[in-house]
Amino acid sequence: MKVVLIGYMGSGKTTVGKLLAQELGFEFIDLDDYIETSINEKIAHIFKTKGELYFRKKESELLNEILDDNRDLVIALGGGTPCYGINMDTILQKTNMVFYLKLSIASLIERLYKEKEHRPLISHLKDKDLPEFIGKHLFERGVYYSRANYTVTADHKDSELVKEEIIALLP
């Protein structure tokens, strides 16, 4: 079985994914880490030297590789992964255990503000521009995120509780 976690950056996909994998006895894969290991480069460097198109092609290729793996896995995707090309169609064709970790803009701002310098996508933004940036992104990505089999609202919940809610939805 493949359990796939999608959602905006800072939504807790990696943290919840690790807890979920441990509880289920599955292996955990963070797609961003998998890409960096496979290409032997940091994602920020890939974007800078080879461009977004190259990155998105590699991302799709490696996503398919993971989804075709025979092992039971919990997979945390990058925030933009479901939104490019046919990635969301592919994900939904290969598993029916896709969970959208949904947070409000206010919750995302609170989380991302603390780690802004470690997030290449937002590190260049002024603090006052963060709400508009996140809101615009969520609006654009919402059509993809909403296609998940399940939506788990994660506002004001710790990772353990979100994990338990996901487990309750598993067959």
PDB file of C-alpha atoms in Angstrom, residues 8-10 108-109 111-127 129-131 133-134 137:
ATOM      1  CA  TYR A   8       1.346  23.263   1.144  1.00  0.00           C
ATOM      2  CA  MET A   9       4.866  23.716   2.499  1.00  0.00           C
ATOM      3  CA  GLY A  10       4.822  23.786   6.263  1.00  0.00           C
ATOM      4  CA  LEU A 108       0.655  28.438   7.490  1.00  0.00           C
ATOM      5  CA  ILE A 109       1.930  31.984   8.028  1.00  0.00           C
ATOM      6  CA  ARG A 111       4.520  28.067  10.820  1.00  0.00           C
ATOM      7  CA  LEU A 112       6.398  29.421   7.807  1.00  0.00           C
ATOM      8  CA  TYR A 113       7.337  32.737   9.379  1.00  0.00           C
ATOM      9  CA  LYS A 114       9.569  30.851  11.836  1.00  0.00           C
ATOM     10  CA  GLU A 115      11.393  28.914   9.110  1.00  0.00           C
ATOM     11  CA  LYS A 116      11.272  31.410   6.259  1.00  0.00           C
ATOM     12  CA  GLU A 117      15.062  31.580   5.784  1.00  0.00           C
ATOM     13  CA  HIS A 118      15.176  27.795   5.229  1.00  0.00           C
ATOM     14  CA  ARG A 119      12.493  27.844   2.511  1.00  0.00           C
ATOM     15  CA  PRO A 120      13.921  28.944  -0.860  1.00  0.00           C
ATOM     16  CA  LEU A 121      10.459  29.666  -2.267  1.00  0.00           C
ATOM     17  CA  ILE A 122       9.721  32.320   0.371  1.00  0.00           C
ATOM     18  CA  SER A 123      13.110  33.316   1.795  1.00  0.00           C
ATOM     19  CA  HIS A 124      13.281  36.386  -0.445  1.00  0.00           C
ATOM     20  CA  LEU A 125       9.866  37.717   0.601  1.00  0.00           C
ATOM     21  CA  LYS A 126       9.319  40.554   3.039  1.00  0.00           C
ATOM     22  CA  ASP A 127       7.287  39.452   6.064  1.00  0.00           C
ATOM     23  CA  ASP A 129       4.189  39.871   1.636  1.00  0.00           C
ATOM     24  CA  LEU A 130       3.947  36.351   3.069  1.00  0.00           C
ATOM     25  CA  PRO A 131       0.129  36.262   3.563  1.00  0.00           C
ATOM     26  CA  PHE A 133       1.978  34.933  -1.442  1.00  0.00           C
ATOM     27  CA  ILE A 134       0.575  31.966   0.502  1.00  0.00           C
ATOM     28  CA  HIS A 137      -0.482  29.853  -3.993  1.00  0.00           C
TER      29      HIS A 137
END
